[in-house]
PDB file of C-alpha atoms and ligand atoms in Angstrom:
ATOM      1  CA  MET A   1      47.870 142.240  52.240  1.00 58.00           C
ATOM      2  CA  LYS A   2      49.756 143.507  55.343  1.00 71.00           C
ATOM      3  CA  ILE A   3      47.736 145.408  58.074  1.00 75.00           C
ATOM      4  CA  GLU A   4      50.111 148.230  57.311  1.00 75.00           C
ATOM      5  CA  LYS A   5      49.084 148.470  53.735  1.00 87.00           C
ATOM      6  CA  LEU A   6      45.505 148.269  54.368  1.00 90.00           C
ATOM      7  CA  ALA A   7      45.250 152.066  55.084  1.00 92.00           C
ATOM      8  CA  LYS A   8      47.024 153.049  52.047  1.00 94.00           C
ATOM      9  CA  THR A   9      45.206 150.595  49.925  1.00 95.00           C
ATOM     10  CA  PHE A  10      41.711 152.176  50.207  1.00 97.00           C
ATOM     11  CA  ARG A  11      43.043 155.773  50.625  1.00 97.00           C
ATOM     12  CA  VAL A  12      41.854 158.520  48.348  1.00 98.00           C
ATOM     13  CA  GLU A  13      43.762 162.002  48.645  1.00 97.00           C
ATOM     14  CA  SER A  14      42.999 163.453  44.986  1.00 96.00           C
ATOM     15  CA  GLY A  15      40.314 163.347  43.229  1.00 95.00           C
ATOM     16  CA  LYS A  16      41.980 162.758  39.610  1.00 93.00           C
ATOM     17  CA  HIS A  17      40.420 160.027  38.264  1.00 94.00           C
ATOM     18  CA  PHE A  18      38.571 159.060  41.312  1.00 97.00           C
ATOM     19  CA  ARG A  19      35.769 156.040  40.138  1.00 97.00           C
ATOM     20  CA  LEU A  20      33.466 154.656  43.088  1.00 97.00           C
ATOM     21  CA  LYS A  21      33.229 151.455  40.802  1.00 96.00           C
ATOM     22  CA  ASP A  22      37.045 150.668  41.104  1.00 97.00           C
ATOM     23  CA  PHE A  23      36.344 150.027  44.659  1.00 97.00           C
ATOM     24  CA  ASP A  24      34.817 146.648  45.260  1.00 98.00           C
ATOM     25  CA  PRO A  25      32.290 146.743  48.369  1.00 98.00           C
ATOM     26  CA  ALA A  26      33.072 142.793  48.850  1.00 97.00           C
ATOM     27  CA  ASP A  27      36.895 143.430  48.689  1.00 97.00           C
ATOM     28  CA  THR A  28      38.728 141.512  51.726  1.00 95.00           C
ATOM     29  CA  GLY A  29      42.403 141.677  50.544  1.00 91.00           C
ATOM     30  CA  HIS A  30      43.981 138.704  51.394  1.00 88.00           C
ATOM     31  CA  TRP A  31      42.071 138.307  54.422  1.00 90.00           C
ATOM     32  CA  ARG A  32      40.098 135.114  54.325  1.00 87.00           C
ATOM     33  CA  SER A  33      37.771 135.137  57.301  1.00 88.00           C
ATOM     34  CA  LYS A  34      36.763 137.096  60.619  1.00 91.00           C
ATOM     35  CA  GLU A  35      38.707 134.501  62.589  1.00 90.00           C
ATOM     36  CA  HIS A  36      41.816 135.169  60.515  1.00 85.00           C
ATOM     37  CA  ALA A  37      41.476 138.916  61.105  1.00 92.00           C
ATOM     38  CA  GLU A  38      40.558 138.967  64.843  1.00 92.00           C
ATOM     39  CA  GLU A  39      43.746 138.727  66.177  1.00 92.00           C
ATOM     40  CA  ALA A  40      44.739 141.743  64.013  1.00 92.00           C
ATOM     41  CA  LEU A  41      41.862 143.703  64.905  1.00 92.00           C
ATOM     42  CA  GLN A  42      42.595 143.288  68.509  1.00 92.00           C
ATOM     43  CA  ARG A  43      45.938 144.200  68.100  1.00 93.00           C
ATOM     44  CA  GLY A  44      44.738 147.617  66.491  1.00 93.00           C
ATOM     45  CA  ILE A  45      42.519 147.857  69.233  1.00 93.00           C
ATOM     46  CA  LEU A  46      45.281 147.816  71.852  1.00 94.00           C
ATOM     47  CA  HIS A  47      47.763 149.861  69.887  1.00 94.00           C
ATOM     48  CA  THR A  48      44.945 152.558  69.374  1.00 95.00           C
ATOM     49  CA  ALA A  49      44.317 152.671  73.307  1.00 96.00           C
ATOM     50  CA  GLU A  50      48.040 153.252  73.800  1.00 96.00           C
ATOM     51  CA  LEU A  51      48.537 155.978  71.493  1.00 97.00           C
ATOM     52  CA  GLN A  52      45.395 157.765  72.498  1.00 97.00           C
ATOM     53  CA  ASP A  53      46.892 157.858  75.943  1.00 97.00           C
ATOM     54  CA  LYS A  54      49.915 159.734  74.245  1.00 97.00           C
ATOM     55  CA  LEU A  55      47.533 161.886  72.385  1.00 98.00           C
ATOM     56  CA  TYR A  56      45.989 162.944  75.426  1.00 97.00           C
ATOM     57  CA  ALA A  57      49.160 163.472  77.302  1.00 97.00           C
ATOM     58  CA  GLN A  58      50.814 165.727  74.700  1.00 97.00           C
ATOM     59  CA  ASP A  59      47.536 167.912  74.108  1.00 97.00           C
ATOM     60  CA  ARG A  60      49.107 169.246  70.785  1.00 97.00           C
ATOM     61  CA  TRP A  61      46.966 167.228  68.039  1.00 98.00           C
ATOM     62  CA  ALA A  62      43.443 166.515  67.713  1.00 98.00           C
ATOM     63  CA  LEU A  63      41.813 163.607  65.759  1.00 98.00           C
ATOM     64  CA  LEU A  64      38.729 164.165  63.811  1.00 98.00           C
ATOM     65  CA  LEU A  65      37.091 160.888  62.410  1.00 98.00           C
ATOM     66  CA  ILE A  66      34.018 161.330  59.696  1.00 98.00           C
ATOM     67  CA  PHE A  67      31.945 158.194  58.985  1.00 98.00           C
ATOM     68  CA  GLN A  68      29.393 158.638  55.915  1.00 98.00           C
ATOM     69  CA  ALA A  69      27.391 155.966  54.250  1.00 98.00           C
ATOM     70  CA  MET A  70      24.032 154.336  52.922  1.00 97.00           C
ATOM     71  CA  ASP A  71      21.747 152.906  55.836  1.00 96.00           C
ATOM     72  CA  ALA A  72      22.781 149.679  57.231  1.00 97.00           C
ATOM     73  CA  ALA A  73      26.540 149.897  56.156  1.00 97.00           C
ATOM     74  CA  GLY A  74      27.753 149.642  59.832  1.00 96.00           C
ATOM     75  CA  LYS A  75      28.703 152.945  60.938  1.00 96.00           C
ATOM     76  CA  ASP A  76      27.401 152.448  64.630  1.00 95.00           C
ATOM     77  CA  GLY A  77      28.978 148.991  64.790  1.00 95.00           C
ATOM     78  CA  ILE A  78      32.189 150.264  63.610  1.00 95.00           C
ATOM     79  CA  ILE A  79      32.401 152.966  66.050  1.00 94.00           C
ATOM     80  CA  LYS A  80      31.420 150.598  68.770  1.00 93.00           C
ATOM     81  CA  HIS A  81      34.167 148.115  67.920  1.00 86.00           C
ATOM     82  CA  VAL A  82      36.985 150.162  66.855  1.00 77.00           C
ATOM     83  CA  MET A  83      36.701 152.747  69.849  1.00 79.00           C
ATOM     84  CA  SER A  84      36.011 150.062  72.099  1.00 88.00           C
ATOM     85  CA  GLY A  85      39.585 149.918  73.762  1.00 85.00           C
ATOM     86  CA  ILE A  86      40.104 153.849  74.397  1.00 91.00           C
ATOM     87  CA  ASN A  87      39.671 155.816  77.216  1.00 93.00           C
ATOM     88  CA  PRO A  88      35.958 157.460  76.851  1.00 93.00           C
ATOM     89  CA  GLN A  89      37.422 160.589  78.723  1.00 94.00           C
ATOM     90  CA  GLY A  90      39.446 161.298  75.367  1.00 95.00           C
ATOM     91  CA  CYS A  91      37.099 160.688  73.092  1.00 96.00           C
ATOM     92  CA  GLN A  92      33.488 162.143  71.903  1.00 95.00           C
ATOM     93  CA  VAL A  93      31.051 160.849  69.298  1.00 96.00           C
ATOM     94  CA  PHE A  94      28.476 163.186  67.573  1.00 97.00           C
ATOM     95  CA  SER A  95      25.642 161.817  65.508  1.00 97.00           C
ATOM     96  CA  PHE A  96      24.185 164.349  63.015  1.00 98.00           C
ATOM     97  CA  LYS A  97      20.478 164.016  61.831  1.00 97.00           C
ATOM     98  CA  ALA A  98      18.130 166.115  60.036  1.00 96.00           C
ATOM     99  CA  PRO A  99      19.159 169.964  61.201  1.00 97.00           C
ATOM    100  CA  SER A 100      16.901 171.465  63.828  1.00 96.00           C
ATOM    101  CA  ASP A 101      15.409 174.765  63.803  1.00 95.00           C
ATOM    102  CA  LEU A 102      18.299 176.664  65.729  1.00 97.00           C
ATOM    103  CA  GLU A 103      20.739 174.726  63.369  1.00 97.00           C
ATOM    104  CA  LEU A 104      18.856 176.103  60.358  1.00 96.00           C
ATOM    105  CA  GLN A 105      19.576 179.542  61.817  1.00 96.00           C
ATOM    106  CA  HIS A 106      23.325 179.256  60.964  1.00 97.00           C
ATOM    107  CA  ASP A 107      25.268 178.351  58.038  1.00 97.00           C
ATOM    108  CA  PHE A 108      25.784 174.756  57.243  1.00 97.00           C
ATOM    109  CA  LEU A 109      29.256 174.447  58.976  1.00 98.00           C
ATOM    110  CA  TRP A 110      27.790 175.720  62.357  1.00 98.00           C
ATOM    111  CA  ARG A 111      26.402 172.647  64.229  1.00 98.00           C
ATOM    112  CA  THR A 112      29.517 170.388  63.354  1.00 98.00           C
ATOM    113  CA  THR A 113      32.403 173.233  64.064  1.00 98.00           C
ATOM    114  CA  ARG A 114      30.523 173.422  67.719  1.00 97.00           C
ATOM    115  CA  CYS A 115      31.494 169.704  68.213  1.00 98.00           C
ATOM    116  CA  LEU A 116      35.177 169.703  67.037  1.00 98.00           C
ATOM    117  CA  PRO A 117      37.577 167.769  69.031  1.00 98.00           C
ATOM    118  CA  GLU A 118      39.816 169.574  71.546  1.00 98.00           C
ATOM    119  CA  ARG A 119      43.738 169.197  71.545  1.00 98.00           C
ATOM    120  CA  GLY A 120      44.196 165.689  72.755  1.00 98.00           C
ATOM    121  CA  HIS A 121      41.015 164.057  72.040  1.00 98.00           C
ATOM    122  CA  ILE A 122      39.398 162.012  69.288  1.00 97.00           C
ATOM    123  CA  GLY A 123      36.311 163.406  67.915  1.00 97.00           C
ATOM    124  CA  ILE A 124      33.974 160.924  66.192  1.00 97.00           C
ATOM    125  CA  PHE A 125      31.161 162.413  63.514  1.00 98.00           C
ATOM    126  CA  ASN A 126      28.481 159.686  62.720  1.00 98.00           C
ATOM    127  CA  ARG A 127      27.275 161.568  59.617  1.00 98.00           C
ATOM    128  CA  SER A 128      28.658 165.217  59.203  1.00 98.00           C
ATOM    129  CA  TYR A 129      28.605 168.515  57.359  1.00 98.00           C
ATOM    130  CA  TYR A 130      29.040 165.967  54.024  1.00 98.00           C
ATOM    131  CA  GLU A 131      25.088 165.111  54.282  1.00 98.00           C
ATOM    132  CA  GLU A 132      24.811 168.919  52.601  1.00 98.00           C
ATOM    133  CA  VAL A 133      26.002 167.337  49.479  1.00 98.00           C
ATOM    134  CA  LEU A 134      24.390 164.284  49.911  1.00 98.00           C
ATOM    135  CA  VAL A 135      20.906 163.811  50.984  1.00 98.00           C
ATOM    136  CA  VAL A 136      20.429 167.492  50.665  1.00 98.00           C
ATOM    137  CA  ARG A 137      21.559 166.857  46.805  1.00 97.00           C
ATOM    138  CA  VAL A 138      19.378 163.992  46.559  1.00 98.00           C
ATOM    139  CA  HIS A 139      16.390 165.843  47.725  1.00 97.00           C
ATOM    140  CA  PRO A 140      16.658 169.149  46.129  1.00 93.00           C
ATOM    141  CA  THR A 141      13.448 170.263  48.237  1.00 94.00           C
ATOM    142  CA  ILE A 142      15.654 170.011  51.359  1.00 95.00           C
ATOM    143  CA  LEU A 143      17.790 172.866  49.783  1.00 93.00           C
ATOM    144  CA  THR A 144      14.912 175.139  49.186  1.00 89.00           C
ATOM    145  CA  SER A 145      13.505 174.356  52.781  1.00 90.00           C
ATOM    146  CA  GLN A 146      16.787 175.480  54.184  1.00 92.00           C
ATOM    147  CA  LYS A 147      17.196 179.206  54.931  1.00 92.00           C
ATOM    148  CA  THR A 148      19.888 180.400  52.603  1.00 94.00           C
ATOM    149  CA  PRO A 149      18.521 183.473  50.491  1.00 95.00           C
ATOM    150  CA  PRO A 150      17.515 182.241  47.328  1.00 94.00           C
ATOM    151  CA  SER A 151      19.677 184.613  45.577  1.00 95.00           C
ATOM    152  CA  LEU A 152      22.589 182.776  46.703  1.00 95.00           C
ATOM    153  CA  ILE A 153      21.303 179.360  45.322  1.00 95.00           C
ATOM    154  CA  GLY A 154      22.801 179.171  41.981  1.00 95.00           C
ATOM    155  CA  LYS A 155      23.907 176.178  39.754  1.00 95.00           C
ATOM    156  CA  HIS A 156      27.262 176.328  41.068  1.00 97.00           C
ATOM    157  CA  ILE A 157      25.810 175.589  44.665  1.00 97.00           C
ATOM    158  CA  TRP A 158      27.459 172.085  44.877  1.00 98.00           C
ATOM    159  CA  GLN A 159      30.984 173.400  43.765  1.00 98.00           C
ATOM    160  CA  GLU A 160      30.585 176.173  46.348  1.00 98.00           C
ATOM    161  CA  ARG A 161      29.799 173.695  49.149  1.00 98.00           C
ATOM    162  CA  PHE A 162      32.897 171.578  48.129  1.00 98.00           C
ATOM    163  CA  GLU A 163      35.087 174.628  48.148  1.00 98.00           C
ATOM    164  CA  ASP A 164      33.664 175.839  51.500  1.00 98.00           C
ATOM    165  CA  ILE A 165      34.413 172.179  53.080  1.00 98.00           C
ATOM    166  CA  ARG A 166      37.920 171.983  51.500  1.00 98.00           C
ATOM    167  CA  CYS A 167      38.891 175.438  52.847  1.00 98.00           C
ATOM    168  CA  PHE A 168      37.204 174.468  56.059  1.00 98.00           C
ATOM    169  CA  GLU A 169      39.325 171.285  56.550  1.00 98.00           C
ATOM    170  CA  GLN A 170      42.698 172.862  55.305  1.00 98.00           C
ATOM    171  CA  HIS A 171      42.058 175.435  57.806  1.00 98.00           C
ATOM    172  CA  MET A 172      41.473 172.707  60.728  1.00 98.00           C
ATOM    173  CA  ALA A 173      44.429 170.429  59.573  1.00 98.00           C
ATOM    174  CA  ARG A 174      46.744 173.976  59.664  1.00 98.00           C
ATOM    175  CA  SER A 175      45.768 174.244  63.225  1.00 98.00           C
ATOM    176  CA  GLY A 176      46.387 170.531  64.353  1.00 98.00           C
ATOM    177  CA  THR A 177      42.955 168.903  64.195  1.00 98.00           C
ATOM    178  CA  VAL A 178      44.160 165.743  61.702  1.00 98.00           C
ATOM    179  CA  ILE A 179      40.646 164.677  59.844  1.00 98.00           C
ATOM    180  CA  ARG A 180      40.231 161.295  58.484  1.00 98.00           C
ATOM    181  CA  LYS A 181      36.947 160.653  56.379  1.00 98.00           C
ATOM    182  CA  PHE A 182      35.443 157.050  55.936  1.00 98.00           C
ATOM    183  CA  PHE A 183      33.027 156.000  53.415  1.00 98.00           C
ATOM    184  CA  LEU A 184      31.568 152.697  54.084  1.00 98.00           C
ATOM    185  CA  ASN A 185      31.094 151.157  50.861  1.00 98.00           C
ATOM    186  CA  VAL A 186      28.446 148.507  51.154  1.00 98.00           C
ATOM    187  CA  SER A 187      26.616 147.225  47.986  1.00 98.00           C
ATOM    188  CA  LYS A 188      22.963 147.408  47.181  1.00 98.00           C
ATOM    189  CA  LYS A 189      22.664 143.722  47.352  1.00 98.00           C
ATOM    190  CA  GLU A 190      24.174 143.422  50.745  1.00 98.00           C
ATOM    191  CA  GLN A 191      22.181 146.397  52.211  1.00 98.00           C
ATOM    192  CA  LYS A 192      19.018 144.404  51.191  1.00 97.00           C
ATOM    193  CA  GLN A 193      19.976 141.502  52.999  1.00 97.00           C
ATOM    194  CA  ARG A 194      20.759 143.829  55.978  1.00 97.00           C
ATOM    195  CA  PHE A 195      17.265 145.546  55.873  1.00 96.00           C
ATOM    196  CA  LEU A 196      15.794 141.949  55.588  1.00 96.00           C
ATOM    197  CA  ALA A 197      17.532 140.809  58.743  1.00 95.00           C
ATOM    198  CA  ARG A 198      16.168 143.888  60.593  1.00 94.00           C
ATOM    199  CA  LEU A 199      12.644 142.825  59.300  1.00 94.00           C
ATOM    200  CA  ASP A 200      12.863 139.214  60.156  1.00 94.00           C
ATOM    201  CA  GLU A 201      14.663 139.065  63.422  1.00 92.00           C
ATOM    202  CA  PRO A 202      12.755 140.605  66.163  1.00 93.00           C
ATOM    203  CA  GLU A 203      16.066 141.918  68.301  1.00 92.00           C
ATOM    204  CA  LYS A 204      16.913 144.040  65.068  1.00 92.00           C
ATOM    205  CA  ASN A 205      13.507 145.249  64.369  1.00 93.00           C
ATOM    206  CA  TRP A 206      14.050 148.426  66.350  1.00 93.00           C
ATOM    207  CA  LYS A 207      16.734 149.258  64.011  1.00 91.00           C
ATOM    208  CA  PHE A 208      14.429 149.355  60.979  1.00 90.00           C
ATOM    209  CA  SER A 209      13.070 152.695  59.544  1.00 91.00           C
ATOM    210  CA  ALA A 210      10.870 153.074  56.733  1.00 92.00           C
ATOM    211  CA  ALA A 211      12.628 156.061  55.707  1.00 93.00           C
ATOM    212  CA  ASP A 212      15.627 153.738  54.883  1.00 93.00           C
ATOM    213  CA  ILE A 213      13.677 151.839  51.873  1.00 95.00           C
ATOM    214  CA  ARG A 214      12.673 155.497  50.855  1.00 95.00           C
ATOM    215  CA  GLU A 215      16.345 156.320  50.296  1.00 96.00           C
ATOM    216  CA  ARG A 216      17.213 152.885  48.977  1.00 97.00           C
ATOM    217  CA  ALA A 217      15.105 153.734  46.043  1.00 97.00           C
ATOM    218  CA  CYS A 218      17.379 156.896  45.318  1.00 98.00           C
ATOM    219  CA  TRP A 219      20.645 154.481  45.471  1.00 98.00           C
ATOM    220  CA  GLY A 220      21.962 156.009  42.241  1.00 98.00           C
ATOM    221  CA  ASP A 221      21.574 159.405  42.834  1.00 98.00           C
ATOM    222  CA  TYR A 222      23.674 158.592  45.964  1.00 98.00           C
ATOM    223  CA  GLN A 223      26.294 156.783  44.362  1.00 98.00           C
ATOM    224  CA  GLU A 224      26.701 159.626  42.276  1.00 98.00           C
ATOM    225  CA  ALA A 225      26.627 162.059  44.968  1.00 98.00           C
ATOM    226  CA  TYR A 226      29.234 160.259  46.764  1.00 98.00           C
ATOM    227  CA  GLU A 227      31.604 159.799  43.981  1.00 98.00           C
ATOM    228  CA  GLU A 228      31.363 163.650  43.314  1.00 98.00           C
ATOM    229  CA  MET A 229      31.898 164.129  46.878  1.00 98.00           C
ATOM    230  CA  ILE A 230      34.849 162.140  47.239  1.00 98.00           C
ATOM    231  CA  ALA A 231      36.489 163.735  44.166  1.00 98.00           C
ATOM    232  CA  ASN A 232      35.864 167.218  45.159  1.00 98.00           C
ATOM    233  CA  THR A 233      37.187 166.858  48.744  1.00 98.00           C
ATOM    234  CA  ALA A 234      39.715 164.350  49.099  1.00 98.00           C
ATOM    235  CA  ALA A 235      42.761 166.041  49.724  1.00 98.00           C
ATOM    236  CA  LYS A 236      46.549 164.995  51.258  1.00 97.00           C
ATOM    237  CA  ASN A 237      45.838 166.330  54.853  1.00 96.00           C
ATOM    238  CA  ALA A 238      42.027 165.221  54.828  1.00 98.00           C
ATOM    239  CA  PRO A 239      42.130 161.779  52.930  1.00 98.00           C
ATOM    240  CA  TRP A 240      39.104 159.670  52.274  1.00 98.00           C
ATOM    241  CA  TYR A 241      38.872 155.985  52.755  1.00 98.00           C
ATOM    242  CA  VAL A 242      36.551 153.987  50.584  1.00 98.00           C
ATOM    243  CA  VAL A 243      36.304 151.180  52.938  1.00 98.00           C
ATOM    244  CA  PRO A 244      34.679 147.758  51.863  1.00 98.00           C
ATOM    245  CA  ALA A 245      31.679 147.503  53.772  1.00 98.00           C
ATOM    246  CA  ASP A 246      29.980 144.178  52.664  1.00 98.00           C
ATOM    247  CA  ASN A 247      32.075 142.395  55.502  1.00 97.00           C
ATOM    248  CA  LYS A 248      31.582 143.729  58.718  1.00 96.00           C
ATOM    249  CA  TRP A 249      34.979 142.311  60.024  1.00 95.00           C
ATOM    250  CA  PHE A 250      36.932 143.709  57.268  1.00 96.00           C
ATOM    251  CA  THR A 251      35.563 147.056  57.389  1.00 97.00           C
ATOM    252  CA  ARG A 252      36.396 147.185  61.197  1.00 95.00           C
ATOM    253  CA  LEU A 253      40.130 145.857  60.311  1.00 95.00           C
ATOM    254  CA  VAL A 254      40.793 148.740  57.853  1.00 96.00           C
ATOM    255  CA  VAL A 255      39.256 151.431  59.977  1.00 96.00           C
ATOM    256  CA  SER A 256      41.425 150.267  62.880  1.00 95.00           C
ATOM    257  CA  ALA A 257      44.569 150.177  60.695  1.00 96.00           C
ATOM    258  CA  VAL A 258      43.815 153.903  59.447  1.00 97.00           C
ATOM    259  CA  ILE A 259      43.659 155.029  63.018  1.00 96.00           C
ATOM    260  CA  VAL A 260      46.808 153.138  64.113  1.00 96.00           C
ATOM    261  CA  GLU A 261      48.596 154.646  61.065  1.00 96.00           C
ATOM    262  CA  THR A 262      47.590 157.907  61.319  1.00 97.00           C
ATOM    263  CA  LEU A 263      48.026 157.927  65.247  1.00 97.00           C
ATOM    264  CA  ASN A 264      51.815 156.463  64.476  1.00 96.00           C
ATOM    265  CA  SER A 265      52.266 159.293  61.930  1.00 96.00           C
ATOM    266  CA  LEU A 266      51.963 162.117  64.616  1.00 97.00           C
ATOM    267  CA  ASP A 267      55.054 161.240  66.543  1.00 91.00           C
ATOM    268  CA  LEU A 268      53.273 161.094  69.820  1.00 97.00           C
ATOM    269  CA  ALA A 269      55.151 161.252  73.184  1.00 96.00           C
ATOM    270  CA  TYR A 270      54.610 161.846  76.596  1.00 96.00           C
ATOM    271  CA  PRO A 271      55.628 165.440  77.592  1.00 93.00           C
ATOM    272  CA  LYS A 272      59.309 165.845  78.782  1.00 92.00           C
ATOM    273  CA  VAL A 273      59.774 166.451  82.399  1.00 91.00           C
ATOM    274  CA  ASP A 274      62.153 169.517  82.427  1.00 91.00           C
ATOM    275  CA  ASP A 275      64.220 170.215  85.419  1.00 94.00           C
ATOM    276  CA  ALA A 276      61.840 172.465  87.428  1.00 93.00           C
ATOM    277  CA  LYS A 277      59.380 169.737  87.191  1.00 92.00           C
ATOM    278  CA  ARG A 278      61.985 167.183  88.150  1.00 94.00           C
ATOM    279  CA  LYS A 279      62.546 169.207  91.333  1.00 95.00           C
ATOM    280  CA  GLU A 280      58.925 169.662  92.137  1.00 95.00           C
ATOM    281  CA  LEU A 281      58.428 165.994  91.895  1.00 94.00           C
ATOM    282  CA  GLU A 282      61.711 165.125  93.742  1.00 94.00           C
ATOM    283  CA  ALA A 283      60.093 167.537  96.549  1.00 95.00           C
ATOM    284  CA  ALA A 284      56.741 165.914  96.466  1.00 95.00           C
ATOM    285  CA  LYS A 285      58.200 162.545  96.931  1.00 95.00           C
ATOM    286  CA  LYS A 286      60.388 163.287  99.713  1.00 94.00           C
ATOM    287  CA  LEU A 287      57.169 165.005 101.490  1.00 94.00           C
ATOM    288  CA  LEU A 288      55.300 161.887 101.084  1.00 95.00           C
ATOM    289  CA  VAL A 289      57.791 159.352 102.346  1.00 95.00           C
ATOM    290  CA  SER A 290      58.410 161.857 105.282  1.00 92.00           C
ATOM    291  CA  LYS A 291      55.086 161.800 106.740  1.00 80.00           C
TER     292      LYS A 291
HETATM  293  P1  ATP B 301      20.839 154.393  62.284  1.00 54.34           P
HETATM  294  O1  ATP B 301      19.586 154.295  61.083  1.00 54.34           O
HETATM  295  O2  ATP B 301      21.612 153.653  62.402  1.00 54.34           O
HETATM  296  O3  ATP B 301      20.099 155.005  63.786  1.00 54.34           O
HETATM  297  P2  ATP B 301      21.370 157.207  61.041  1.00 54.34           P
HETATM  298  O4  ATP B 301      22.564 158.108  60.843  1.00 54.34           O
HETATM  299  O5  ATP B 301      20.799 156.569  59.901  1.00 54.34           O
HETATM  300  O6  ATP B 301      21.731 156.060  62.009  1.00 54.34           O
HETATM  301  P3  ATP B 301      18.984 158.150  61.226  1.00 54.34           P
HETATM  302  O7  ATP B 301      17.830 158.939  62.035  1.00 54.34           O
HETATM  303  O8  ATP B 301      17.798 156.909  60.834  1.00 54.34           O
HETATM  304  O9  ATP B 301      20.347 158.206  61.657  1.00 54.34           O
HETATM  305  O10 ATP B 301      18.938 159.112  60.099  1.00 54.34           O
HETATM  306  C1  ATP B 301      19.481 160.381  60.018  1.00 54.34           C
HETATM  307  C2  ATP B 301      18.891 161.181  58.956  1.00 54.34           C
HETATM  308  O11 ATP B 301      19.206 162.511  58.960  1.00 54.34           O
HETATM  309  C3  ATP B 301      19.505 160.406  57.598  1.00 54.34           C
HETATM  310  O12 ATP B 301      18.614 160.205  56.775  1.00 54.34           O
HETATM  311  C4  ATP B 301      20.278 161.651  57.082  1.00 54.34           C
HETATM  312  O13 ATP B 301      20.519 161.915  55.685  1.00 54.34           O
HETATM  313  C5  ATP B 301      19.441 162.951  57.719  1.00 54.34           C
HETATM  314  N1  ATP B 301      20.612 164.130  57.936  1.00 54.34           N
HETATM  315  C6  ATP B 301      21.470 164.384  58.527  1.00 54.34           C
HETATM  316  N2  ATP B 301      22.236 165.500  58.048  1.00 54.34           N
HETATM  317  C7  ATP B 301      21.301 165.947  57.501  1.00 54.34           C
HETATM  318  C8  ATP B 301      21.112 167.577  56.690  1.00 54.34           C
HETATM  319  N3  ATP B 301      22.209 168.161  57.139  1.00 54.34           N
HETATM  320  N4  ATP B 301      19.942 167.619  56.086  1.00 54.34           N
HETATM  321  C9  ATP B 301      18.972 166.882  56.014  1.00 54.34           C
HETATM  322  N5  ATP B 301      18.936 165.717  56.389  1.00 54.34           N
HETATM  323  C10 ATP B 301      19.893 165.160  57.057  1.00 54.34           C
HETATM  324 MG1   MG B 302      19.178 155.196  59.239  1.00 54.34          MG
END
């Protein structure tokens, strides 16, 4: 599988016929090993940096990358590796945990809306408003502890939230924010291995949280919630990528390929210098060399 094809292989842009079980968490395409993929990943990282420079200079588009996953699927590592080459000035990462009191005073899109990337920038959401149809759906007590008026919480609440999200993302896309959403698809078996490593290896102990085990017990409910979420919110202008996450090196390669493909599709270019600007540059140069 060529690197260009990776982005397409795992893309879901319509919910029709979407089944999570059609996606294998251990898939590595035709890529045999980490060493094999390393060179392609490095190329992807370099390419992203070049494109980001143009994105910033052109100052028209914004790119929003959303990462959702079960615990230990590798969100943090992905964000660290894939973005390693880029200019921090044009990129911002936000992590969304359980909402604060202030955040609960507002609608469920409020806190993430405040963190959307400006034109010319790349924004990364480590978790997002999608938690509102995941953890909140799996644990209905969270829904009742939010401050939405009870009469507005009916049996269509999840369909309503999907609709709100679809409309919001369409609005953003129409304004020039390009949205790409990643579900890092780790298997239950691999999650167990990673949790065990967190318990056994002292330098990984800090990553372990008892809450992770409690959420693991709801694995089936989460898989259903993820499947419905993707089926209901996959769109041409805001596609999901169901990225195999049992092999971290492959996850990184796929995410990097998607970012490069997306930026490439925007026809990015440095702003053209018009006559007035050229004159200004020439005058500045004259002044500089004359002194
Ligand atoms: P890591 O474990 O790698 O540090 P994390 O993203 O898992 O990163 P945690 O602090 O472990 O961070 O978990 C954040 C928790 O906040 C998750 O369990 C997530 O489901 C929860 N959360 C996020 N958004 C909401 C929300 N809107 N309502 C309730 N819980 C939420
Ligand atoms: Mg966690």
